[in-house]
Amino acid sequence: MRILFVTASSGSKGGGELYLLKLAQGLSRLGHSLALACAKHIRMDRLSESFEEYGEVFRIDYTNTYDLPGKSLHYLVSPKAFFPDLENAVAQWNPDILHLNKQNLEDALDLLKWFSLQKLPVVQTIHILRTPSELGARLGVFRNFVMKRSLQNWKIPTILIASESERAAFEHNKIVRRSVSEHIPNGVAPLPNARKSLSLNPLKFVAISRLHQQKRPFLWLDWARQILEKIPNAQFAWIGDGPLESQFIEAIRARSLAQVEYHGWVSDPERFINDSHYLMHSAAYEGQPFAILEALSAGLPVIADDALMLSQSELNPAMIPINDVLADEAILTNEELYSQKNEEALRIYESSYTLESMTSRTVDFYNRIVSEQY
């Protein structure tokens, strides 16, 4: 099958881009032909270069929703559905199916309209199933209106990535009615089992996350500080950059957290997972984070707060509430508990979140859409 991915081009280096690359990896192993269309903006260079390993890349004139004045309110009057560069890419590459990759519900509503007008089979992936209001956006009520109207008017088959609770809330709100959708969990390639090679002394904690308000990096530093008060030789590493980078570096210095290392963006975050005992994840909310799934594939337990655990309930057997850790640090070095969490992490990963599972289910969905000619 010839698959042309089109990205909304937010350039966040987050889960949406990782999804594209991991899905491309799985699809290429199965012999599918792949191409990617992404914006010419410099922030898309990294994704463009990474994707070249799997297929051809077309750079197109496109402005991401969050670069527009008023964000999705820019589409209050029906958005244009004319993208000459993208149309040329389709004509030149002749795909069997088009696949739009969207960060969230209000992202890329102009591309959504363009997709809905194509004669080719089309699908979209949505990663975060929260409305602008739920994400705390300015003028969120009005942006909700534009988003909902667009999603109702331009319905295309949809892959939903989010956790069970996020998906249930999305379906309860009936934001998208009468559209074909499929829940396909994210998947990752397995990492070596950390439990087989690491002693629990000194304890090592890692975060793999963007430095963005949603990820609450300063709360993560506060957790690290409280753990260090009780386990002075513990070690912490943050992997990932973002708009809060300078403030984060300054906060580490100001709080005298010498045992917190900031590494910024790296091309191989897996090596930090392999060298850690726990993933400590402070995000306020998530769709289905690759950092957690990769940690599970290596048998790492995940430390998080109650809110994130509630939204990721299917992963809870491999998670430890941060309040329990701060109340009794001894649970971190309890060999029996660690072994139990290690086994649960591997069980959850192998049952639902392998790269092979994500890829095969996506191909099945493609085949369904192609055969039914949506």
Short mmCIF file of C-alpha atoms in Angstrom, two decimals:
data_model
loop_
_atom_site.label_atom_id
_atom_site.label_comp_id
_atom_site.label_asym_id
_atom_site.label_seq_id
_atom_site.Cartn_x
_atom_site.Cartn_y
_atom_site.Cartn_z
CA MET A 1 0.00 0.00 0.00
CA ARG A 2 1.15 3.55 -0.76
CA ILE A 3 0.49 5.80 2.25
CA LEU A 4 0.96 9.57 2.25
CA PHE A 5 1.11 11.06 5.74
CA VAL A 6 0.21 14.73 6.13
CA THR A 7 1.20 16.34 9.41
CA ALA A 8 -0.41 19.40 10.98
CA SER A 9 3.19 20.57 11.48
CA SER A 10 3.11 21.86 15.05
CA GLY A 11 6.81 21.01 15.34
CA SER A 12 6.50 20.25 19.06
CA LYS A 13 8.79 17.18 18.93
CA GLY A 14 6.17 15.49 21.08
CA GLY A 15 4.04 12.38 20.83
CA GLY A 16 2.49 13.24 17.49
CA GLU A 17 5.84 13.25 15.73
CA LEU A 18 6.97 10.13 17.58
CA TYR A 19 3.76 8.43 16.46
CA LEU A 20 4.50 9.18 12.82
CA LEU A 21 8.05 7.87 13.05
CA LYS A 22 7.17 4.73 14.98
CA LEU A 23 4.23 3.93 12.70
CA ALA A 24 6.48 4.53 9.68
CA GLN A 25 9.03 2.14 11.17
CA GLY A 26 6.40 -0.57 11.59
CA LEU A 27 4.82 -0.03 8.17
CA SER A 28 8.15 -0.02 6.35
CA ARG A 29 9.02 -3.37 7.96
CA LEU A 30 5.84 -4.76 6.39
CA GLY A 31 6.85 -3.50 2.95
CA HIS A 32 4.47 -0.54 2.58
CA SER A 33 5.59 2.53 0.60
CA LEU A 34 5.52 5.76 2.60
CA ALA A 35 5.74 9.49 2.05
CA LEU A 36 5.29 12.54 4.28
CA ALA A 37 4.01 16.05 3.57
CA CYS A 38 5.00 18.64 6.18
CA ALA A 39 5.33 22.42 6.36
CA LYS A 40 8.42 24.24 5.11
CA HIS A 41 8.87 25.86 8.54
CA ILE A 42 12.35 25.28 9.99
CA ARG A 43 10.93 23.56 13.07
CA MET A 44 9.83 20.68 10.82
CA ASP A 45 13.38 19.99 9.64
CA ARG A 46 14.05 17.41 12.34
CA LEU A 47 10.95 15.35 11.55
CA SER A 48 11.63 15.68 7.82
CA GLU A 49 15.18 14.39 8.20
CA SER A 50 14.12 11.54 10.47
CA PHE A 51 11.34 10.42 8.13
CA GLU A 52 13.68 10.19 5.14
CA GLU A 53 14.79 6.81 6.49
CA TYR A 54 11.32 5.47 5.63
CA GLY A 55 10.21 7.37 2.55
CA GLU A 56 10.00 10.52 0.45
CA VAL A 57 9.32 13.92 2.06
CA PHE A 58 7.37 16.78 0.46
CA ARG A 59 7.73 20.23 2.04
CA ILE A 60 4.56 22.28 1.55
CA ASP A 61 3.35 25.81 2.18
CA TYR A 62 1.24 25.41 5.30
CA THR A 63 0.71 27.42 8.49
CA ASN A 64 -0.09 25.49 11.64
CA THR A 65 -3.22 26.49 13.57
CA TYR A 66 -1.21 27.73 16.55
CA ASP A 67 0.79 30.12 14.36
CA LEU A 68 -2.40 31.86 13.20
CA PRO A 69 -3.84 35.00 14.83
CA GLY A 70 -6.75 33.79 16.93
CA LYS A 71 -5.73 30.15 16.51
CA SER A 72 -8.81 28.16 15.36
CA LEU A 73 -10.91 31.37 15.39
CA HIS A 74 -9.11 32.08 12.13
CA TYR A 75 -11.51 29.48 10.68
CA LEU A 76 -14.65 31.23 11.96
CA VAL A 77 -15.40 31.88 8.32
CA SER A 78 -15.03 28.51 6.59
CA PRO A 79 -11.31 27.79 6.08
CA LYS A 80 -9.74 27.55 2.67
CA ALA A 81 -9.30 24.09 1.24
CA PHE A 82 -6.68 24.89 -1.39
CA PHE A 83 -3.12 23.68 -0.91
CA PRO A 84 -1.29 23.58 -4.26
CA ASP A 85 1.90 22.02 -2.84
CA LEU A 86 -0.08 19.24 -1.20
CA GLU A 87 -2.14 18.62 -4.31
CA ASN A 88 1.06 18.40 -6.36
CA ALA A 89 2.49 15.89 -3.88
CA VAL A 90 -0.62 13.72 -4.21
CA ALA A 91 -0.52 13.91 -8.01
CA GLN A 92 3.21 13.13 -8.10
CA TRP A 93 3.24 10.33 -5.54
CA ASN A 94 -0.14 8.73 -6.31
CA PRO A 95 -0.99 7.31 -2.85
CA ASP A 96 -3.60 4.66 -2.11
CA ILE A 97 -4.63 6.45 1.09
CA LEU A 98 -4.03 9.81 2.81
CA HIS A 99 -3.39 9.94 6.55
CA LEU A 100 -3.70 13.24 8.47
CA ASN A 101 -1.88 13.42 11.80
CA LYS A 102 -3.42 16.00 14.19
CA GLN A 103 -2.19 17.01 17.61
CA ASN A 104 -5.65 17.68 19.05
CA LEU A 105 -9.27 18.38 18.19
CA GLU A 106 -8.93 22.01 17.03
CA ASP A 107 -5.67 21.52 15.15
CA ALA A 108 -5.54 21.69 11.33
CA LEU A 109 -9.24 22.25 10.65
CA ASP A 110 -8.32 23.61 7.21
CA LEU A 111 -6.52 20.38 6.35
CA LEU A 112 -9.49 18.44 7.72
CA LYS A 113 -11.76 20.24 5.25
CA TRP A 114 -9.33 19.53 2.38
CA PHE A 115 -9.17 15.85 3.35
CA SER A 116 -12.97 15.58 3.42
CA LEU A 117 -13.12 16.79 -0.20
CA GLN A 118 -10.70 14.20 -1.58
CA LYS A 119 -11.79 11.31 -3.76
CA LEU A 120 -9.02 9.14 -2.31
CA PRO A 121 -9.57 7.11 0.88
CA VAL A 122 -8.57 9.25 3.88
CA VAL A 123 -8.08 8.83 7.64
CA GLN A 124 -6.97 11.07 10.48
CA THR A 125 -5.27 10.44 13.83
CA ILE A 126 -6.15 12.63 16.83
CA HIS A 127 -3.88 12.36 19.86
CA ILE A 128 -5.40 14.66 22.51
CA LEU A 129 -9.20 14.44 22.79
CA ARG A 130 -9.69 17.61 24.81
CA THR A 131 -11.51 20.75 23.70
CA PRO A 132 -9.82 24.18 23.72
CA SER A 133 -11.73 25.03 26.91
CA GLU A 134 -10.50 21.85 28.60
CA LEU A 135 -6.97 22.77 27.58
CA GLY A 136 -7.33 26.21 29.18
CA ALA A 137 -7.22 28.10 25.88
CA ARG A 138 -8.03 31.81 25.66
CA LEU A 139 -11.52 32.37 24.23
CA GLY A 140 -12.02 28.64 24.65
CA VAL A 141 -15.83 28.71 24.38
CA PHE A 142 -15.67 30.35 20.96
CA ARG A 143 -12.87 28.07 19.79
CA ASN A 144 -14.97 25.09 20.96
CA PHE A 145 -17.74 26.26 18.66
CA VAL A 146 -15.47 26.54 15.62
CA MET A 147 -13.85 23.19 16.37
CA LYS A 148 -17.12 21.32 16.89
CA ARG A 149 -18.74 22.81 13.79
CA SER A 150 -15.73 21.84 11.69
CA LEU A 151 -15.55 18.29 13.03
CA GLN A 152 -19.29 17.83 12.40
CA ASN A 153 -19.15 19.24 8.87
CA TRP A 154 -16.03 17.49 7.64
CA LYS A 155 -16.19 13.96 8.98
CA ILE A 156 -13.48 11.51 8.01
CA PRO A 157 -12.52 8.10 9.48
CA THR A 158 -10.55 8.62 12.67
CA ILE A 159 -7.92 6.77 14.68
CA LEU A 160 -8.24 7.66 18.36
CA ILE A 161 -5.07 7.26 20.40
CA ALA A 162 -6.11 8.44 23.87
CA SER A 163 -6.57 6.41 27.04
CA GLU A 164 -9.86 4.70 27.87
CA SER A 165 -11.10 7.47 30.17
CA GLU A 166 -10.23 10.25 27.69
CA ARG A 167 -11.96 8.33 24.91
CA ALA A 168 -15.08 7.74 27.01
CA ALA A 169 -15.40 11.46 27.78
CA PHE A 170 -14.91 12.29 24.10
CA GLU A 171 -17.64 9.88 23.01
CA HIS A 172 -19.98 11.03 25.81
CA ASN A 173 -19.68 14.64 24.60
CA LYS A 174 -20.67 13.53 21.08
CA ILE A 175 -18.20 15.94 19.52
CA VAL A 176 -18.03 13.84 16.37
CA ARG A 177 -21.27 12.09 15.43
CA ARG A 178 -21.77 9.38 12.85
CA SER A 179 -18.12 9.16 11.85
CA VAL A 180 -16.12 5.96 11.56
CA SER A 181 -13.56 5.67 14.34
CA GLU A 182 -11.18 3.08 15.72
CA HIS A 183 -9.20 3.03 18.94
CA ILE A 184 -5.64 1.95 18.16
CA PRO A 185 -3.24 2.28 21.10
CA ASN A 186 0.25 3.60 20.53
CA GLY A 187 2.96 0.98 20.26
CA VAL A 188 6.72 0.88 20.78
CA ALA A 189 9.57 -1.51 20.14
CA PRO A 190 10.73 -3.30 23.30
CA LEU A 191 13.68 -2.11 25.36
CA PRO A 192 15.91 -4.36 27.50
CA ASN A 193 14.38 -5.30 30.86
CA ALA A 194 15.96 -2.88 33.34
CA ARG A 195 15.23 -5.21 36.27
CA LYS A 196 17.74 -7.78 35.00
CA SER A 197 20.78 -5.53 35.24
CA LEU A 198 20.21 -2.73 37.77
CA SER A 199 20.68 -2.64 41.52
CA LEU A 200 18.24 -0.43 43.44
CA ASN A 201 21.13 1.56 44.90
CA PRO A 202 21.60 4.35 44.01
CA LEU A 203 18.06 4.93 42.81
CA LYS A 204 17.77 6.55 39.40
CA PHE A 205 14.73 8.48 38.18
CA VAL A 206 14.13 9.76 34.66
CA ALA A 207 11.61 12.05 32.98
CA ILE A 208 11.25 12.12 29.20
CA SER A 209 9.02 15.05 28.42
CA ARG A 210 8.78 18.45 26.80
CA LEU A 211 9.45 21.49 28.96
CA HIS A 212 5.92 22.75 28.61
CA GLN A 213 3.39 23.93 31.19
CA GLN A 214 1.25 20.82 30.57
CA LYS A 215 4.15 18.62 31.72
CA ARG A 216 4.56 20.54 35.01
CA PRO A 217 8.37 20.36 35.13
CA PHE A 218 8.62 22.54 38.24
CA LEU A 219 6.33 20.17 40.13
CA TRP A 220 8.67 17.37 39.00
CA LEU A 221 11.59 19.29 40.52
CA ASP A 222 9.66 19.63 43.77
CA TRP A 223 9.09 15.86 43.83
CA ALA A 224 12.82 15.32 43.23
CA ARG A 225 13.69 17.70 46.07
CA GLN A 226 11.42 15.88 48.52
CA ILE A 227 12.81 12.47 47.56
CA LEU A 228 16.38 13.75 47.92
CA GLU A 229 15.61 14.90 51.47
CA LYS A 230 15.00 11.24 52.34
CA ILE A 231 17.30 9.48 49.84
CA PRO A 232 20.30 11.81 49.45
CA ASN A 233 22.13 9.67 46.88
CA ALA A 234 19.17 9.43 44.47
CA GLN A 235 19.84 10.58 40.91
CA PHE A 236 17.47 12.36 38.51
CA ALA A 237 17.56 13.11 34.78
CA TRP A 238 15.22 15.21 32.62
CA ILE A 239 15.24 14.47 28.89
CA GLY A 240 13.49 16.91 26.56
CA ASP A 241 13.51 20.62 25.77
CA GLY A 242 10.84 23.25 25.24
CA PRO A 243 9.77 26.84 25.92
CA LEU A 244 10.46 26.59 29.67
CA GLU A 245 14.08 25.51 29.22
CA SER A 246 15.82 28.61 30.63
CA GLN A 247 13.47 28.77 33.64
CA PHE A 248 13.95 25.06 34.29
CA ILE A 249 17.74 25.30 34.25
CA GLU A 250 17.58 28.29 36.57
CA ALA A 251 15.20 26.45 38.93
CA ILE A 252 17.64 23.53 39.22
CA ARG A 253 20.40 25.99 40.15
CA ALA A 254 18.25 28.08 42.51
CA ARG A 255 17.04 24.98 44.39
CA SER A 256 20.59 23.57 44.64
CA LEU A 257 19.53 20.29 43.03
CA ALA A 258 23.00 19.08 42.08
CA GLN A 259 21.74 15.54 41.54
CA VAL A 260 19.27 16.62 38.87
CA GLU A 261 20.80 16.51 35.40
CA TYR A 262 19.19 18.31 32.48
CA HIS A 263 20.04 16.77 29.10
CA GLY A 264 17.64 18.60 26.79
CA TRP A 265 16.51 16.95 23.58
CA VAL A 266 18.40 13.79 22.66
CA SER A 267 18.00 11.46 19.70
CA ASP A 268 18.22 8.31 21.83
CA PRO A 269 16.21 8.74 25.05
CA GLU A 270 15.98 4.95 25.32
CA ARG A 271 19.46 4.79 26.84
CA PHE A 272 18.26 6.84 29.82
CA ILE A 273 15.34 4.47 30.35
CA ASN A 274 17.75 1.53 30.27
CA ASP A 275 19.84 3.20 32.97
CA SER A 276 16.97 4.10 35.32
CA HIS A 277 14.76 2.41 37.90
CA TYR A 278 11.68 4.63 37.66
CA LEU A 279 10.01 6.93 35.16
CA MET A 280 8.74 9.91 37.15
CA HIS A 281 6.04 11.57 35.04
CA SER A 282 4.50 14.84 36.23
CA ALA A 283 2.21 15.76 33.30
CA ALA A 284 -1.21 17.15 34.17
CA TYR A 285 -2.82 15.13 31.36
CA GLU A 286 -1.78 12.98 28.42
CA GLY A 287 -3.19 11.21 25.40
CA GLN A 288 -1.11 8.05 25.44
CA PRO A 289 2.49 9.06 26.14
CA PHE A 290 5.30 7.19 24.42
CA ALA A 291 7.61 7.85 27.37
CA ILE A 292 5.39 5.77 29.64
CA LEU A 293 4.97 2.99 27.06
CA GLU A 294 8.72 2.74 26.47
CA ALA A 295 9.28 2.63 30.23
CA LEU A 296 6.76 -0.21 30.50
CA SER A 297 8.52 -2.09 27.68
CA ALA A 298 11.68 -2.02 29.81
CA GLY A 299 9.81 -3.03 32.97
CA LEU A 300 10.14 0.37 34.65
CA PRO A 301 7.43 1.31 37.14
CA VAL A 302 5.95 4.78 36.62
CA ILE A 303 5.55 7.35 39.39
CA ALA A 304 2.71 9.84 38.80
CA ASP A 305 0.05 11.78 40.65
CA ASP A 306 -3.55 10.71 41.19
CA ALA A 307 -4.94 12.80 38.32
CA LEU A 308 -2.71 11.23 35.68
CA MET A 309 -3.26 7.76 37.13
CA LEU A 310 -7.02 8.29 36.91
CA SER A 311 -6.73 9.23 33.23
CA GLN A 312 -4.40 6.29 32.50
CA SER A 313 -6.30 3.71 34.53
CA GLU A 314 -5.38 0.77 32.29
CA LEU A 315 -1.71 1.35 33.18
CA ASN A 316 -2.26 1.64 36.95
CA PRO A 317 -0.94 -1.82 37.90
CA ALA A 318 2.53 -0.66 36.85
CA MET A 319 2.25 2.78 38.48
CA ILE A 320 3.00 4.13 41.95
CA PRO A 321 1.25 7.24 43.32
CA ILE A 322 3.69 10.05 44.12
CA ASN A 323 1.89 10.69 47.41
CA ASP A 324 2.76 7.13 48.52
CA VAL A 325 6.39 7.71 47.59
CA LEU A 326 6.61 10.98 49.49
CA ALA A 327 4.88 9.45 52.52
CA ASP A 328 7.13 6.39 52.68
CA GLU A 329 10.28 6.38 50.57
CA ALA A 330 10.99 2.78 51.60
CA ILE A 331 8.59 1.53 48.94
CA LEU A 332 11.10 2.65 46.31
CA THR A 333 13.69 0.12 47.50
CA ASN A 334 11.27 -2.68 48.32
CA GLU A 335 12.61 -5.49 46.12
CA GLU A 336 9.39 -7.50 46.20
CA LEU A 337 7.21 -4.54 45.24
CA TYR A 338 9.63 -3.53 42.49
CA SER A 339 9.56 -7.04 41.04
CA GLN A 340 5.75 -7.00 41.05
CA LYS A 341 5.61 -3.63 39.29
CA ASN A 342 8.29 -4.78 36.84
CA GLU A 343 6.24 -7.84 35.89
CA GLU A 344 3.03 -5.80 35.58
CA ALA A 345 4.78 -3.27 33.34
CA LEU A 346 5.98 -5.99 30.98
CA ARG A 347 2.58 -7.71 31.01
CA ILE A 348 0.70 -4.51 30.14
CA TYR A 349 3.18 -3.64 27.39
CA GLU A 350 3.11 -7.07 25.77
CA SER A 351 -0.69 -7.30 25.91
CA SER A 352 -1.53 -3.98 24.26
CA TYR A 353 1.33 -1.65 23.33
CA THR A 354 3.79 -3.39 21.02
CA LEU A 355 4.83 -1.76 17.75
CA GLU A 356 3.59 -4.82 15.87
CA SER A 357 0.12 -4.47 17.39
CA MET A 358 -0.17 -0.77 16.54
CA THR A 359 1.05 -1.35 12.99
CA SER A 360 -1.15 -4.35 12.20
CA ARG A 361 -4.28 -2.71 13.59
CA THR A 362 -3.57 0.45 11.58
CA VAL A 363 -3.14 -1.57 8.39
CA ASP A 364 -6.43 -3.36 9.12
CA PHE A 365 -8.13 0.04 9.47
CA TYR A 366 -6.57 1.27 6.22
CA ASN A 367 -7.82 -1.83 4.42
CA ARG A 368 -11.28 -1.35 5.84
CA ILE A 369 -11.43 2.28 4.68
CA VAL A 370 -10.04 1.46 1.24
CA SER A 371 -12.44 -1.45 0.73
CA GLU A 372 -15.49 0.51 1.88
CA GLN A 373 -14.42 3.64 -0.06
CA TYR A 374 -15.23 6.18 2.62
#
